[in-house]
mmCIF file of C-alpha atoms and ligand atoms in Angstrom:
data_model
loop_
_atom_site.group_PDB
_atom_site.id
_atom_site.type_symbol
_atom_site.label_atom_id
_atom_site.label_comp_id
_atom_site.label_asym_id
_atom_site.label_seq_id
_atom_site.Cartn_x
_atom_site.Cartn_y
_atom_site.Cartn_z
ATOM 1 C CA MET A 1 0.166 -0.148 -0.038
ATOM 2 C CA ALA A 2 2.984 1.997 -0.756
ATOM 3 C CA ASP A 3 1.560 4.572 -3.033
ATOM 4 C CA THR A 4 -1.124 5.763 -0.795
ATOM 5 C CA VAL A 5 -1.336 8.771 1.512
ATOM 6 C CA SER A 6 -1.131 7.938 4.695
ATOM 7 C CA LYS A 7 -3.330 10.115 7.024
ATOM 8 C CA THR A 8 -1.252 8.967 10.583
ATOM 9 C CA LEU A 9 -0.221 11.548 12.990
ATOM 10 C CA LEU A 10 2.386 9.735 14.387
ATOM 11 C CA CYS A 11 5.792 11.575 13.380
ATOM 12 C CA ASN A 12 7.598 8.010 13.538
ATOM 13 C CA ILE A 13 5.637 6.342 10.236
ATOM 14 C CA ASP A 14 7.826 2.830 11.564
ATOM 15 C CA LEU A 15 5.284 3.095 14.668
ATOM 16 C CA GLN A 16 2.250 3.407 12.428
ATOM 17 C CA GLN A 17 3.326 -0.097 10.867
ATOM 18 C CA TYR A 18 4.397 -1.731 13.923
ATOM 19 C CA ILE A 19 0.603 -1.006 15.519
ATOM 20 C CA PHE A 20 -0.905 -2.370 12.074
ATOM 21 C CA GLU A 21 1.452 -5.248 12.330
ATOM 22 C CA THR A 22 1.561 -6.172 15.708
ATOM 23 C CA SER A 23 -1.636 -5.513 16.775
ATOM 24 C CA ALA A 24 -4.067 -4.780 13.975
ATOM 25 C CA TYR A 25 -3.654 -6.962 11.380
ATOM 26 C CA PRO A 26 -3.492 -10.531 12.867
ATOM 27 C CA ARG A 27 -6.892 -9.449 14.377
ATOM 28 C CA GLU A 28 -8.508 -8.100 11.730
ATOM 29 C CA HIS A 29 -11.418 -10.103 10.883
ATOM 30 C CA LYS A 30 -11.306 -12.156 7.522
ATOM 31 C CA GLN A 31 -14.295 -10.128 5.944
ATOM 32 C CA LEU A 32 -12.828 -6.700 7.247
ATOM 33 C CA LYS A 33 -9.128 -7.761 5.478
ATOM 34 C CA GLU A 34 -11.105 -8.966 2.342
ATOM 35 C CA LEU A 35 -12.942 -5.458 2.387
ATOM 36 C CA ARG A 36 -10.264 -3.234 2.852
ATOM 37 C CA GLU A 37 -8.558 -5.480 -0.242
ATOM 38 C CA ALA A 38 -11.461 -4.885 -2.655
ATOM 39 C CA THR A 39 -11.530 -1.197 -1.484
ATOM 40 C CA PHE A 40 -8.155 -0.615 -2.337
ATOM 41 C CA GLU A 41 -8.306 -2.390 -5.724
ATOM 42 C CA GLN A 42 -11.565 -0.935 -6.963
ATOM 43 C CA CYS A 43 -11.489 2.609 -5.479
ATOM 44 C CA GLY A 44 -8.576 4.531 -6.681
ATOM 45 C CA ASP A 45 -7.700 7.329 -4.963
ATOM 46 C CA LEU A 46 -10.752 7.049 -2.862
ATOM 47 C CA ARG A 47 -9.506 3.862 -0.943
ATOM 48 C CA GLU A 48 -7.882 6.729 1.908
ATOM 49 C CA PHE A 49 -11.929 7.331 2.916
ATOM 50 C CA SER A 50 -11.675 3.868 4.850
ATOM 51 C CA ILE A 51 -10.820 4.103 8.462
ATOM 52 C CA PRO A 52 -7.452 2.311 9.123
ATOM 53 C CA VAL A 53 -7.370 -0.939 10.853
ATOM 54 C CA ASP A 54 -6.309 0.143 14.540
ATOM 55 C CA GLU A 55 -9.210 2.807 14.419
ATOM 56 C CA GLY A 56 -11.783 0.014 13.717
ATOM 57 C CA MET A 57 -10.504 -1.675 16.367
ATOM 58 C CA PHE A 58 -11.120 1.002 18.592
ATOM 59 C CA LEU A 59 -14.355 1.451 17.603
ATOM 60 C CA ALA A 60 -15.200 -2.214 18.098
ATOM 61 C CA MET A 61 -13.655 -1.807 21.426
ATOM 62 C CA LEU A 62 -15.522 1.085 22.707
ATOM 63 C CA LEU A 63 -19.126 -0.154 21.804
ATOM 64 C CA LYS A 64 -18.412 -3.750 23.268
ATOM 65 C CA LEU A 65 -17.297 -1.350 26.561
ATOM 66 C CA MET A 66 -20.691 0.443 25.927
ATOM 67 C CA ASN A 67 -22.572 -2.497 25.430
ATOM 68 C CA ALA A 68 -24.119 -0.704 22.455
ATOM 69 C CA LYS A 69 -27.062 -1.823 20.697
ATOM 70 C CA ARG A 70 -28.666 0.879 18.597
ATOM 71 C CA THR A 71 -25.860 2.628 16.234
ATOM 72 C CA LEU A 72 -26.066 5.144 13.346
ATOM 73 C CA GLU A 73 -23.297 5.951 10.808
ATOM 74 C CA ILE A 74 -23.100 9.098 8.815
ATOM 75 C CA GLY A 75 -21.126 8.618 5.775
ATOM 76 C CA VAL A 76 -20.329 4.620 4.885
ATOM 77 C CA PHE A 77 -18.397 4.340 1.442
ATOM 78 C CA THR A 78 -17.461 0.626 1.246
ATOM 79 C CA GLY A 79 -18.183 -0.224 4.839
ATOM 80 C CA TYR A 80 -15.268 -0.481 6.705
ATOM 81 C CA SER A 81 -16.028 1.344 9.414
ATOM 82 C CA LEU A 82 -19.994 -0.465 9.067
ATOM 83 C CA LEU A 83 -18.601 -3.921 9.008
ATOM 84 C CA ALA A 84 -16.051 -3.141 12.178
ATOM 85 C CA THR A 85 -18.507 -2.228 14.067
ATOM 86 C CA ALA A 86 -21.007 -4.384 12.746
ATOM 87 C CA LEU A 87 -19.142 -7.077 14.082
ATOM 88 C CA ALA A 88 -18.596 -5.993 17.456
ATOM 89 C CA LEU A 89 -22.260 -5.571 18.016
ATOM 90 C CA PRO A 90 -24.683 -8.356 19.368
ATOM 91 C CA ASP A 91 -26.844 -10.369 17.370
ATOM 92 C CA ASP A 92 -29.886 -8.531 18.081
ATOM 93 C CA ALA A 93 -28.325 -5.144 17.332
ATOM 94 C CA GLN A 94 -29.662 -2.376 15.056
ATOM 95 C CA ILE A 95 -27.296 -0.290 12.571
ATOM 96 C CA THR A 96 -28.706 1.975 10.506
ATOM 97 C CA ALA A 97 -26.319 3.658 8.095
ATOM 98 C CA ILE A 98 -26.864 6.517 5.620
ATOM 99 C CA ASP A 99 -24.740 7.793 2.609
ATOM 100 C CA VAL A 100 -25.518 9.275 -0.835
ATOM 101 C CA ASP A 101 -23.424 6.642 -2.717
ATOM 102 C CA LEU A 102 -24.958 3.677 -2.876
ATOM 103 C CA GLN A 103 -22.592 2.292 -5.428
ATOM 104 C CA ALA A 104 -19.675 2.484 -2.929
ATOM 105 C CA TYR A 105 -21.757 0.377 -0.424
ATOM 106 C CA GLU A 106 -22.336 -2.158 -2.875
ATOM 107 C CA ILE A 107 -18.301 -3.171 -3.341
ATOM 108 C CA GLY A 108 -18.381 -4.247 0.477
ATOM 109 C CA LEU A 109 -21.847 -5.402 1.084
ATOM 110 C CA PRO A 110 -20.910 -8.783 -0.257
ATOM 111 C CA PHE A 111 -18.093 -9.012 2.608
ATOM 112 C CA ILE A 112 -20.615 -7.636 5.061
ATOM 113 C CA GLN A 113 -23.222 -10.475 4.106
ATOM 114 C CA LYS A 114 -20.384 -13.328 3.960
ATOM 115 C CA ALA A 115 -19.310 -12.021 7.601
ATOM 116 C CA GLY A 116 -23.278 -13.009 8.367
ATOM 117 C CA VAL A 117 -23.686 -9.697 10.005
ATOM 118 C CA ALA A 118 -26.256 -7.929 6.994
ATOM 119 C CA GLU A 119 -29.415 -8.790 9.528
ATOM 120 C CA LYS A 120 -27.830 -5.848 11.511
ATOM 121 C CA VAL A 121 -27.616 -3.302 8.791
ATOM 122 C CA SER A 122 -30.308 -1.000 7.529
ATOM 123 C CA PHE A 123 -28.781 1.230 4.782
ATOM 124 C CA ILE A 124 -30.542 4.283 3.504
ATOM 125 C CA GLN A 125 -29.660 5.973 0.271
ATOM 126 C CA SER A 126 -29.872 9.661 1.602
ATOM 127 C CA ASP A 127 -28.068 12.949 1.883
ATOM 128 C CA ALA A 128 -26.911 12.801 5.605
ATOM 129 C CA ILE A 129 -29.085 15.974 6.797
ATOM 130 C CA SER A 130 -32.534 14.645 5.135
ATOM 131 C CA GLY A 131 -31.728 11.248 6.209
ATOM 132 C CA LEU A 132 -31.024 12.864 10.051
ATOM 133 C CA GLU A 133 -34.077 14.632 9.563
ATOM 134 C CA ASN A 134 -36.112 11.964 8.844
ATOM 135 C CA LEU A 135 -35.233 9.732 11.595
ATOM 136 C CA LEU A 136 -35.994 12.521 13.562
ATOM 137 C CA GLN A 137 -39.599 12.314 12.566
ATOM 138 C CA ASP A 138 -40.087 8.709 14.004
ATOM 139 C CA GLU A 139 -40.463 9.299 17.964
ATOM 140 C CA ASN A 140 -39.264 6.347 18.551
ATOM 141 C CA ASN A 141 -35.778 7.177 17.271
ATOM 142 C CA ILE A 142 -35.593 10.543 19.762
ATOM 143 C CA GLY A 143 -33.052 9.451 22.580
ATOM 144 C CA ALA A 144 -32.695 6.083 21.280
ATOM 145 C CA PHE A 145 -29.002 5.624 19.820
ATOM 146 C CA ASP A 146 -26.235 4.648 21.932
ATOM 147 C CA PHE A 147 -23.112 5.544 19.380
ATOM 148 C CA VAL A 148 -23.225 7.238 16.270
ATOM 149 C CA PHE A 149 -19.992 7.398 13.943
ATOM 150 C CA VAL A 150 -19.794 10.669 11.902
ATOM 151 C CA ASP A 151 -17.598 10.283 8.571
ATOM 152 C CA ALA A 152 -19.484 12.449 5.729
ATOM 153 C CA ASP A 153 -19.590 15.970 4.428
ATOM 154 C CA LYS A 154 -17.183 17.286 7.019
ATOM 155 C CA THR A 155 -18.627 21.021 6.506
ATOM 156 C CA LYS A 156 -21.684 19.707 7.657
ATOM 157 C CA TYR A 157 -20.833 18.477 10.972
ATOM 158 C CA ARG A 158 -21.510 20.865 12.682
ATOM 159 C CA ILE A 159 -25.143 20.852 11.632
ATOM 160 C CA TYR A 160 -25.032 16.536 11.809
ATOM 161 C CA HIS A 161 -23.896 17.440 15.664
ATOM 162 C CA GLU A 162 -27.281 19.690 16.578
ATOM 163 C CA LEU A 163 -29.674 16.403 14.823
ATOM 164 C CA ILE A 164 -27.454 14.030 16.317
ATOM 165 C CA LEU A 165 -27.828 15.251 19.773
ATOM 166 C CA LYS A 166 -31.322 14.519 19.836
ATOM 167 C CA LEU A 167 -30.874 11.014 18.583
ATOM 168 C CA LEU A 168 -28.282 9.743 20.982
ATOM 169 C CA ARG A 169 -29.426 9.054 24.703
ATOM 170 C CA VAL A 170 -28.089 10.480 27.256
ATOM 171 C CA GLY A 171 -25.031 8.609 28.153
ATOM 172 C CA GLY A 172 -24.518 7.869 24.314
ATOM 173 C CA VAL A 173 -21.407 8.911 22.457
ATOM 174 C CA VAL A 174 -20.772 10.610 18.689
ATOM 175 C CA ALA A 175 -17.441 9.888 17.522
ATOM 176 C CA TYR A 176 -16.447 12.240 14.802
ATOM 177 C CA ASP A 177 -13.606 10.956 12.210
ATOM 178 C CA ASN A 178 -11.199 12.741 11.003
ATOM 179 C CA THR A 179 -11.046 15.638 13.186
ATOM 180 C CA LEU A 180 -6.964 16.543 12.960
ATOM 181 C CA TRP A 181 -7.780 16.495 9.231
ATOM 182 C CA TYR A 182 -4.378 14.792 7.724
ATOM 183 C CA ALA A 183 -2.715 16.343 10.271
ATOM 184 C CA THR A 184 -3.441 19.725 8.826
ATOM 185 C CA VAL A 185 -5.270 21.702 11.519
ATOM 186 C CA VAL A 186 -1.477 22.931 12.595
ATOM 187 C CA VAL A 187 -0.428 23.924 8.962
ATOM 188 C CA GLU A 188 -0.846 27.667 8.109
ATOM 189 C CA GLU A 189 -3.884 27.877 5.209
ATOM 190 C CA GLU A 190 -1.240 29.555 2.836
ATOM 191 C CA SER A 191 1.099 25.946 3.807
ATOM 192 C CA VAL A 192 -1.737 23.587 3.090
ATOM 193 C CA HIS A 193 -1.009 23.137 -0.667
ATOM 194 C CA ASP A 194 2.814 22.905 -0.095
ATOM 195 C CA PHE A 195 2.391 20.328 2.913
ATOM 196 C CA LEU A 196 0.143 18.149 0.833
ATOM 197 C CA ARG A 197 2.170 18.220 -2.376
ATOM 198 C CA SER A 198 5.081 17.389 -0.742
ATOM 199 C CA ARG A 199 2.773 14.350 0.397
ATOM 200 C CA THR A 200 0.774 13.166 -2.213
ATOM 201 C CA LYS A 201 2.198 14.986 -5.642
ATOM 202 C CA LYS A 202 -0.826 16.335 -6.134
ATOM 203 C CA GLU A 203 -2.878 19.562 -6.286
ATOM 204 C CA VAL A 204 -5.268 20.046 -3.293
ATOM 205 C CA PRO A 205 -9.072 19.986 -3.872
ATOM 206 C CA LYS A 206 -11.175 23.063 -2.619
ATOM 207 C CA TYR A 207 -13.055 20.429 -0.433
ATOM 208 C CA PHE A 208 -10.086 19.796 1.150
ATOM 209 C CA VAL A 209 -9.373 23.462 2.290
ATOM 210 C CA ASP A 210 -12.669 23.821 3.442
ATOM 211 C CA SER A 211 -12.915 20.815 5.345
ATOM 212 C CA ARG A 212 -9.862 21.978 6.737
ATOM 213 C CA ALA A 213 -11.339 25.216 8.091
ATOM 214 C CA ALA A 214 -15.117 23.642 8.898
ATOM 215 C CA ILE A 215 -13.056 20.808 11.237
ATOM 216 C CA MET A 216 -11.232 23.712 12.578
ATOM 217 C CA ASN A 217 -14.320 25.548 13.569
ATOM 218 C CA LEU A 218 -15.972 22.282 14.547
ATOM 219 C CA ASN A 219 -13.078 21.418 17.136
ATOM 220 C CA ARG A 220 -13.183 24.720 18.767
ATOM 221 C CA PHE A 221 -17.062 24.624 19.400
ATOM 222 C CA LEU A 222 -17.526 21.215 20.506
ATOM 223 C CA ALA A 223 -15.012 22.007 23.560
ATOM 224 C CA SER A 224 -17.608 24.537 24.387
ATOM 225 C CA ASP A 225 -20.316 22.718 24.079
ATOM 226 C CA PRO A 226 -21.704 22.062 27.688
ATOM 227 C CA ARG A 227 -23.990 19.300 26.462
ATOM 228 C CA ILE A 228 -21.450 17.117 26.055
ATOM 229 C CA ASP A 229 -17.986 15.552 27.530
ATOM 230 C CA ILE A 230 -15.416 15.258 24.695
ATOM 231 C CA SER A 231 -12.134 13.525 24.111
ATOM 232 C CA GLN A 232 -10.143 13.998 21.225
ATOM 233 C CA VAL A 233 -8.445 11.216 20.469
ATOM 234 C CA SER A 234 -5.327 10.696 18.391
ATOM 235 C CA ILE A 235 -5.817 7.524 16.186
ATOM 236 C CA GLY A 236 -6.159 7.852 12.060
ATOM 237 C CA ASP A 237 -6.294 11.522 11.967
ATOM 238 C CA GLY A 238 -8.003 12.305 14.927
ATOM 239 C CA VAL A 239 -11.630 11.107 16.197
ATOM 240 C CA THR A 240 -13.277 13.177 18.684
ATOM 241 C CA LEU A 241 -15.376 11.358 21.361
ATOM 242 C CA CYS A 242 -18.708 13.116 22.245
ATOM 243 C CA ARG A 243 -20.882 11.884 25.112
ATOM 244 C CA ARG A 244 -24.120 13.334 25.996
ATOM 245 C CA LEU A 245 -24.676 14.813 29.171
ATOM 246 C CA TYR A 246 -28.162 15.729 29.260
HETATM 247 N N1 SAH B 1 -17.171 5.374 7.210
HETATM 248 C C1 SAH B 1 -16.136 5.003 6.066
HETATM 249 C C2 SAH B 1 -16.008 5.988 5.185
HETATM 250 C C3 SAH B 1 -16.633 7.274 4.525
HETATM 251 S S1 SAH B 1 -16.081 8.098 3.478
HETATM 252 C C4 SAH B 1 -15.191 4.098 6.500
HETATM 253 O O1 SAH B 1 -14.611 4.542 7.472
HETATM 254 O O2 SAH B 1 -15.194 2.834 6.092
HETATM 255 C C5 SAH B 1 -16.954 9.358 3.371
HETATM 256 C C6 SAH B 1 -18.587 9.271 2.735
HETATM 257 O O3 SAH B 1 -19.604 10.390 2.977
HETATM 258 C C7 SAH B 1 -18.624 8.549 1.104
HETATM 259 O O4 SAH B 1 -19.194 7.740 1.072
HETATM 260 C C8 SAH B 1 -19.497 10.076 0.575
HETATM 261 O O5 SAH B 1 -20.769 9.317 -0.305
HETATM 262 C C9 SAH B 1 -20.711 10.372 2.164
HETATM 263 N N2 SAH B 1 -20.934 11.366 2.032
HETATM 264 C C10 SAH B 1 -20.644 12.503 1.638
HETATM 265 N N3 SAH B 1 -21.118 13.430 1.811
HETATM 266 C C11 SAH B 1 -22.264 12.825 2.265
HETATM 267 C C12 SAH B 1 -23.810 13.588 2.218
HETATM 268 N N4 SAH B 1 -23.639 15.073 2.397
HETATM 269 N N5 SAH B 1 -24.456 13.018 2.763
HETATM 270 C C13 SAH B 1 -24.440 11.618 3.005
HETATM 271 N N6 SAH B 1 -23.197 11.018 2.962
HETATM 272 C C14 SAH B 1 -22.320 11.530 2.430
HETATM 273 CA CA1 CA B 2 -12.998 9.106 7.671
#
């Protein structure tokens, strides 16, 4: 996988490899590995969308510790994070998964089926905000979710946050992915292009710069939000856990 961009925050790249090889790959479920490989082969530059293997294990551990049963994922892509969480949940769990892109999901679906966890998953093809608003129409969903994983449009996380807090139970957790945005939150905006070009040899698309700004605003906002406990975790390129307090 040498030609993909690494988002790792670790300054010593060998450490990332060490973690993957020593603790993560040996424990990666067979179908997760297959899904990761299918994504790598079929998704070109987009393959870097999937969470890394150690982050999948972190989310799985968290769900088990929480005894989560009802979860929601916003931004599914080929389903690596979805399958990682589905495998961690009990048989009677229910996962609602929302993404605009059905085609990407269909790449991962055969592995989710093969892993025997497809019955836990309801995939909704929808824009995230309308999907969340639809869920809020049903009062059975209010305060009903134990855990939400957010990984769709970074410029909309702030809007998702307000909707998700209504869906989460008190004590439930929402995890925002990529909250250190390829480690660029500490790079000056003028230097982001150079920073990324040096790592990827490619131009930086507009969405990338917009996402960085949105993530930086979100991080400041979450730190000031009294409704939640927060923990910024330095795995992948940052995951912020928020626990609903009231
Ligand atoms: N969580 C996945 C990766 C998600 S990549 C994993 O780790 O394996 C981001 C996904 O968000 C893409 O599949 C994209 O289609 C979806 N997305 C982006 N904007 C969206 C929007 N406005 N509504 C719904 N999905 C969106
Ligand atoms: Ca992500």
